[in-house]
């Protein structure tokens, strides 16, 4: 499988704490994206980082990319109960007419 | 602005029955996709379209057919449903890299 692998599979934190989840992948990529999925809903695009970028911010989200280690991390700062969801990374690469999704990290933020 | 709308939201079929899932987007996106989501498997691409009148196979196309007669609609058909096709089906559209997803169709094949 070419999909990314998120780690951990599940994470439970207190509201206000930071949440970090990781994604590892197998091939050289063009872009890496992070998505959020609330229970019973579709995926929502959060952020895209290109292979020549090392860090990107969007509000309380910080994404890093280490192409030498073929890994990315998503940091959610000052978490809120509303951040409770599953988070997926997705990668694409030259020649692939597809976006390959990982199996996700289930984040629970306890109020 | 509705985004991506999928119908129906839930459906139960018997083995061998056929059905069509409808996806409609109002964002004028060229690209549309059908995925299935199964526990522990992530999302897997079934078929996709890069424009009106075009379709192509994804990772897991067997047992499914698609059509894109109009730019805003992408139909997924199951000709003879099998229990292995029990899943949550998501449609997505895209202007390029990021995907906009519908809320899914939960399909059970008995």
mmCIF file of C-alpha atoms in Angstrom:
data_model
loop_
_atom_site.group_PDB
_atom_site.id
_atom_site.type_symbol
_atom_site.label_atom_id
_atom_site.label_comp_id
_atom_site.label_asym_id
_atom_site.label_seq_id
_atom_site.Cartn_x
_atom_site.Cartn_y
_atom_site.Cartn_z
ATOM 1 C CA UNK A 1 0.000 0.000 0.000
ATOM 2 C CA UNK A 2 1.164 3.510 -0.763
ATOM 3 C CA UNK A 3 -0.914 5.178 1.920
ATOM 4 C CA UNK A 4 0.474 7.120 4.814
ATOM 5 C CA UNK A 5 0.384 5.790 8.325
ATOM 6 C CA UNK A 6 -0.744 8.013 11.175
ATOM 7 C CA UNK A 7 0.548 7.662 14.691
ATOM 8 C CA UNK A 8 -0.895 7.328 17.252
ATOM 9 C CA UNK A 9 -4.096 5.583 16.209
ATOM 10 C CA UNK A 10 -5.912 7.265 19.088
ATOM 11 C CA UNK A 11 -5.114 10.219 21.340
ATOM 12 C CA UNK A 12 -7.005 11.577 24.319
ATOM 13 C CA UNK A 13 -6.116 14.944 25.888
ATOM 14 C CA UNK A 14 -7.594 17.613 28.152
ATOM 15 C CA UNK A 15 -9.020 20.789 26.701
ATOM 16 C CA UNK A 16 -6.325 23.449 26.455
ATOM 17 C CA UNK A 17 -3.496 20.966 25.889
ATOM 18 C CA UNK A 18 -1.649 20.609 22.610
ATOM 19 C CA UNK A 19 -2.218 17.586 20.360
ATOM 20 C CA UNK A 20 0.453 16.186 18.068
ATOM 21 C CA UNK A 21 -0.116 13.495 15.504
ATOM 22 C CA UNK A 22 2.321 12.092 12.996
ATOM 23 C CA UNK A 23 2.194 10.735 9.475
ATOM 24 C CA UNK A 24 4.792 8.586 7.755
ATOM 25 C CA UNK A 25 4.766 7.710 4.068
ATOM 26 C CA UNK A 26 6.716 5.508 1.701
ATOM 27 C CA UNK A 27 7.487 7.338 -1.556
ATOM 28 C CA UNK A 28 8.815 10.750 -2.511
ATOM 29 C CA UNK A 29 5.850 13.094 -2.603
ATOM 30 C CA UNK A 30 4.761 16.308 -4.280
ATOM 31 C CA UNK A 31 2.362 17.419 -1.550
ATOM 32 C CA UNK A 32 1.006 16.291 1.786
ATOM 33 C CA UNK A 33 -2.414 17.292 3.044
ATOM 34 C CA UNK A 34 -4.201 16.979 6.380
ATOM 35 C CA UNK A 35 -7.947 16.452 6.704
ATOM 36 C CA UNK A 36 -10.357 16.344 9.637
ATOM 37 C CA UNK A 37 -13.410 14.100 9.841
ATOM 38 C CA UNK A 38 -16.084 14.597 12.458
ATOM 39 C CA UNK A 39 -18.182 11.575 13.342
ATOM 40 C CA UNK A 40 -20.729 10.818 10.645
ATOM 41 C CA UNK A 41 -19.481 13.570 8.342
ATOM 42 C CA UNK A 42 -17.232 13.927 5.320
ATOM 43 C CA UNK A 43 -13.583 14.937 5.404
ATOM 44 C CA UNK A 44 -12.676 18.590 5.614
ATOM 45 C CA UNK A 45 -9.437 19.885 4.122
ATOM 46 C CA UNK A 46 -7.234 21.576 6.746
ATOM 47 C CA UNK A 47 -3.874 22.361 5.213
ATOM 48 C CA UNK A 48 -1.552 21.459 2.346
ATOM 49 C CA UNK A 49 2.232 21.482 2.530
ATOM 50 C CA UNK A 50 4.398 21.107 -0.550
ATOM 51 C CA UNK A 51 7.510 18.968 -0.692
ATOM 52 C CA UNK A 52 9.783 22.026 -0.754
ATOM 53 C CA UNK A 53 8.213 23.485 2.397
ATOM 54 C CA UNK A 54 9.239 22.552 5.926
ATOM 55 C CA UNK A 55 6.578 24.210 8.049
ATOM 56 C CA UNK A 56 3.187 25.792 7.584
ATOM 57 C CA UNK A 57 0.712 27.456 9.931
ATOM 58 C CA UNK A 58 -3.026 27.975 9.791
ATOM 59 C CA UNK A 59 -4.662 29.404 12.895
ATOM 60 C CA UNK A 60 -4.048 26.901 15.715
ATOM 61 C CA UNK A 61 -2.616 24.330 13.294
ATOM 62 C CA UNK A 62 1.070 23.841 12.635
ATOM 63 C CA UNK A 63 2.277 21.292 10.098
ATOM 64 C CA UNK A 64 5.864 20.230 9.586
ATOM 65 C CA UNK A 65 7.319 18.107 6.825
ATOM 66 C CA UNK A 66 10.599 16.202 6.887
ATOM 67 C CA UNK A 67 11.139 14.691 3.453
ATOM 68 C CA UNK A 68 14.390 13.011 4.519
ATOM 69 C CA UNK A 69 12.450 10.999 7.098
ATOM 70 C CA UNK A 70 9.321 10.801 4.946
ATOM 71 C CA UNK A 71 7.210 12.093 7.776
ATOM 72 C CA UNK A 72 4.917 14.946 8.737
ATOM 73 C CA UNK A 73 3.387 16.120 11.980
ATOM 74 C CA UNK A 74 0.218 18.051 12.736
ATOM 75 C CA UNK A 75 0.154 20.126 15.921
ATOM 76 C CA UNK A 76 -3.113 21.528 17.239
ATOM 77 C CA UNK A 77 -2.443 24.093 19.946
ATOM 78 C CA UNK A 78 -4.800 24.983 22.813
ATOM 79 C CA UNK A 79 -7.202 22.199 21.883
ATOM 80 C CA UNK A 80 -10.961 22.544 22.236
ATOM 81 C CA UNK A 81 -13.710 19.975 22.633
ATOM 82 C CA UNK A 82 -14.769 20.851 19.080
ATOM 83 C CA UNK A 83 -11.411 19.518 17.817
ATOM 84 C CA UNK A 84 -12.584 15.992 18.677
ATOM 85 C CA UNK A 85 -12.433 14.192 15.337
ATOM 86 C CA UNK A 86 -10.339 11.840 13.220
ATOM 87 C CA UNK A 87 -7.393 13.351 11.404
ATOM 88 C CA UNK A 88 -5.996 11.955 8.163
ATOM 89 C CA UNK A 89 -2.897 12.687 6.148
ATOM 90 C CA UNK A 90 -2.936 12.258 2.380
ATOM 91 C CA UNK A 91 -0.098 12.260 -0.116
ATOM 92 C CA UNK A 92 0.328 12.559 -3.838
ATOM 93 C CA UNK A 93 3.351 12.136 -6.082
ATOM 94 C CA UNK A 94 4.345 12.477 -9.700
ATOM 95 C CA UNK A 95 2.579 9.930 -11.889
ATOM 96 C CA UNK A 96 -0.076 9.113 -9.320
ATOM 97 C CA UNK A 97 -3.582 10.145 -10.370
ATOM 98 C CA UNK A 98 -4.656 9.733 -6.803
ATOM 99 C CA UNK A 99 -4.453 11.102 -3.306
ATOM 100 C CA UNK A 100 -3.517 8.327 -0.878
ATOM 101 C CA UNK A 101 -5.030 8.567 2.596
ATOM 102 C CA UNK A 102 -3.747 7.118 5.819
ATOM 103 C CA UNK A 103 -5.910 5.273 8.328
ATOM 104 C CA UNK A 104 -6.216 8.259 10.657
ATOM 105 C CA UNK A 105 -5.669 9.369 14.246
ATOM 106 C CA UNK A 106 -8.766 9.577 16.434
ATOM 107 C CA UNK A 107 -8.424 12.617 18.705
ATOM 108 C CA UNK A 108 -10.637 13.049 21.756
ATOM 109 C CA UNK A 109 -10.498 16.362 23.610
ATOM 110 C CA UNK A 110 -11.997 16.108 27.093
ATOM 111 C CA UNK A 111 -13.738 19.290 28.320
ATOM 112 C CA UNK B 1 -23.776 27.240 -1.309
ATOM 113 C CA UNK B 2 -24.373 23.520 -0.672
ATOM 114 C CA UNK B 3 -20.918 22.251 -1.731
ATOM 115 C CA UNK B 4 -21.023 18.493 -2.376
ATOM 116 C CA UNK B 5 -24.344 16.742 -1.850
ATOM 117 C CA UNK B 6 -24.765 12.968 -1.783
ATOM 118 C CA UNK B 7 -28.021 11.046 -2.038
ATOM 119 C CA UNK B 8 -29.188 8.853 -0.475
ATOM 120 C CA UNK B 9 -27.618 9.110 2.989
ATOM 121 C CA UNK B 10 -28.450 5.531 3.973
ATOM 122 C CA UNK B 11 -29.451 2.445 2.041
ATOM 123 C CA UNK B 12 -29.843 -1.268 2.699
ATOM 124 C CA UNK B 13 -29.688 -3.631 -0.249
ATOM 125 C CA UNK B 14 -29.980 -7.343 -0.733
ATOM 126 C CA UNK B 15 -27.201 -9.251 -2.475
ATOM 127 C CA UNK B 16 -27.618 -9.019 -6.218
ATOM 128 C CA UNK B 17 -29.666 -5.826 -6.246
ATOM 129 C CA UNK B 18 -28.495 -2.767 -8.125
ATOM 130 C CA UNK B 19 -28.494 0.891 -7.194
ATOM 131 C CA UNK B 20 -27.045 4.266 -8.120
ATOM 132 C CA UNK B 21 -25.488 6.775 -5.770
ATOM 133 C CA UNK B 22 -25.759 10.397 -6.808
ATOM 134 C CA UNK B 23 -23.216 13.130 -6.175
ATOM 135 C CA UNK B 24 -23.817 16.766 -7.051
ATOM 136 C CA UNK B 25 -21.450 19.721 -6.637
ATOM 137 C CA UNK B 26 -22.181 23.399 -7.131
ATOM 138 C CA UNK B 27 -18.600 24.720 -7.111
ATOM 139 C CA UNK B 28 -17.934 24.247 -10.844
ATOM 140 C CA UNK B 29 -15.051 21.883 -10.100
ATOM 141 C CA UNK B 30 -13.550 19.889 -12.952
ATOM 142 C CA UNK B 31 -12.463 16.882 -10.896
ATOM 143 C CA UNK B 32 -14.789 14.504 -9.079
ATOM 144 C CA UNK B 33 -14.077 11.321 -7.140
ATOM 145 C CA UNK B 34 -15.768 8.371 -5.493
ATOM 146 C CA UNK B 35 -14.132 6.812 -2.413
ATOM 147 C CA UNK B 36 -15.102 4.076 -0.027
ATOM 148 C CA UNK B 37 -14.163 4.153 3.643
ATOM 149 C CA UNK B 38 -13.826 0.937 5.586
ATOM 150 C CA UNK B 39 -12.623 0.494 9.191
ATOM 151 C CA UNK B 40 -8.834 0.329 9.401
ATOM 152 C CA UNK B 41 -8.429 0.889 5.643
ATOM 153 C CA UNK B 42 -8.582 4.640 5.209
ATOM 154 C CA UNK B 43 -10.221 6.028 2.078
ATOM 155 C CA UNK B 44 -9.733 4.134 -1.158
ATOM 156 C CA UNK B 45 -10.417 5.611 -4.578
ATOM 157 C CA UNK B 46 -12.986 3.754 -6.669
ATOM 158 C CA UNK B 47 -13.305 5.897 -9.807
ATOM 159 C CA UNK B 48 -12.657 9.482 -10.712
ATOM 160 C CA UNK B 49 -13.367 12.012 -13.449
ATOM 161 C CA UNK B 50 -11.214 14.852 -14.745
ATOM 162 C CA UNK B 51 -14.067 16.537 -16.570
ATOM 163 C CA UNK B 52 -17.508 16.187 -18.063
ATOM 164 C CA UNK B 53 -17.791 13.019 -20.139
ATOM 165 C CA UNK B 54 -14.612 11.432 -18.723
ATOM 166 C CA UNK B 55 -14.109 8.665 -16.171
ATOM 167 C CA UNK B 56 -11.131 6.615 -15.007
ATOM 168 C CA UNK B 57 -10.459 3.713 -12.643
ATOM 169 C CA UNK B 58 -8.985 4.165 -9.205
ATOM 170 C CA UNK B 59 -7.572 1.650 -6.727
ATOM 171 C CA UNK B 60 -10.674 -0.504 -6.235
ATOM 172 C CA UNK B 61 -12.937 -0.192 -9.324
ATOM 173 C CA UNK B 62 -14.228 -3.768 -9.591
ATOM 174 C CA UNK B 63 -17.988 -4.113 -9.171
ATOM 175 C CA UNK B 64 -18.640 -0.399 -9.748
ATOM 176 C CA UNK B 65 -19.412 1.792 -12.739
ATOM 177 C CA UNK B 66 -19.588 5.565 -13.004
ATOM 178 C CA UNK B 67 -20.869 8.246 -15.331
ATOM 179 C CA UNK B 68 -20.316 11.998 -15.613
ATOM 180 C CA UNK B 69 -22.807 13.243 -18.174
ATOM 181 C CA UNK B 70 -22.978 16.693 -16.594
ATOM 182 C CA UNK B 71 -20.118 18.591 -14.991
ATOM 183 C CA UNK B 72 -21.930 18.974 -11.692
ATOM 184 C CA UNK B 73 -22.997 15.328 -11.287
ATOM 185 C CA UNK B 74 -21.040 12.118 -10.769
ATOM 186 C CA UNK B 75 -22.985 8.853 -10.475
ATOM 187 C CA UNK B 76 -21.722 5.622 -8.908
ATOM 188 C CA UNK B 77 -23.498 2.415 -9.847
ATOM 189 C CA UNK B 78 -23.484 -1.028 -8.312
ATOM 190 C CA UNK B 79 -24.829 -3.475 -10.877
ATOM 191 C CA UNK B 80 -25.023 -6.546 -8.617
ATOM 192 C CA UNK B 81 -24.383 -5.685 -4.983
ATOM 193 C CA UNK B 82 -22.202 -7.974 -2.864
ATOM 194 C CA UNK B 83 -21.716 -8.021 0.944
ATOM 195 C CA UNK B 84 -18.088 -6.922 0.389
ATOM 196 C CA UNK B 85 -19.453 -3.625 -0.897
ATOM 197 C CA UNK B 86 -20.900 -2.749 2.491
ATOM 198 C CA UNK B 87 -19.139 0.515 3.255
ATOM 199 C CA UNK B 88 -19.440 4.263 3.577
ATOM 200 C CA UNK B 89 -19.134 5.933 0.188
ATOM 201 C CA UNK B 90 -17.826 9.459 -0.164
ATOM 202 C CA UNK B 91 -17.926 11.703 -3.155
ATOM 203 C CA UNK B 92 -15.473 14.572 -3.507
ATOM 204 C CA UNK B 93 -14.815 17.352 -5.949
ATOM 205 C CA UNK B 94 -11.704 19.407 -6.523
ATOM 206 C CA UNK B 95 -10.454 22.385 -8.522
ATOM 207 C CA UNK B 96 -6.926 20.968 -8.225
ATOM 208 C CA UNK B 97 -5.225 19.595 -5.124
ATOM 209 C CA UNK B 98 -7.564 19.847 -2.112
ATOM 210 C CA UNK B 99 -10.719 17.769 -2.001
ATOM 211 C CA UNK B 100 -14.209 18.890 -0.949
ATOM 212 C CA UNK B 101 -16.158 15.953 0.432
ATOM 213 C CA UNK B 102 -19.831 15.170 0.806
ATOM 214 C CA UNK B 103 -21.162 13.659 4.032
ATOM 215 C CA UNK B 104 -21.291 10.133 2.676
ATOM 216 C CA UNK B 105 -23.732 7.363 1.871
ATOM 217 C CA UNK B 106 -23.883 4.481 4.323
ATOM 218 C CA UNK B 107 -24.595 1.344 2.338
ATOM 219 C CA UNK B 108 -25.281 -2.102 3.788
ATOM 220 C CA UNK B 109 -25.535 -5.199 1.619
ATOM 221 C CA UNK B 110 -27.292 -8.129 3.252
#
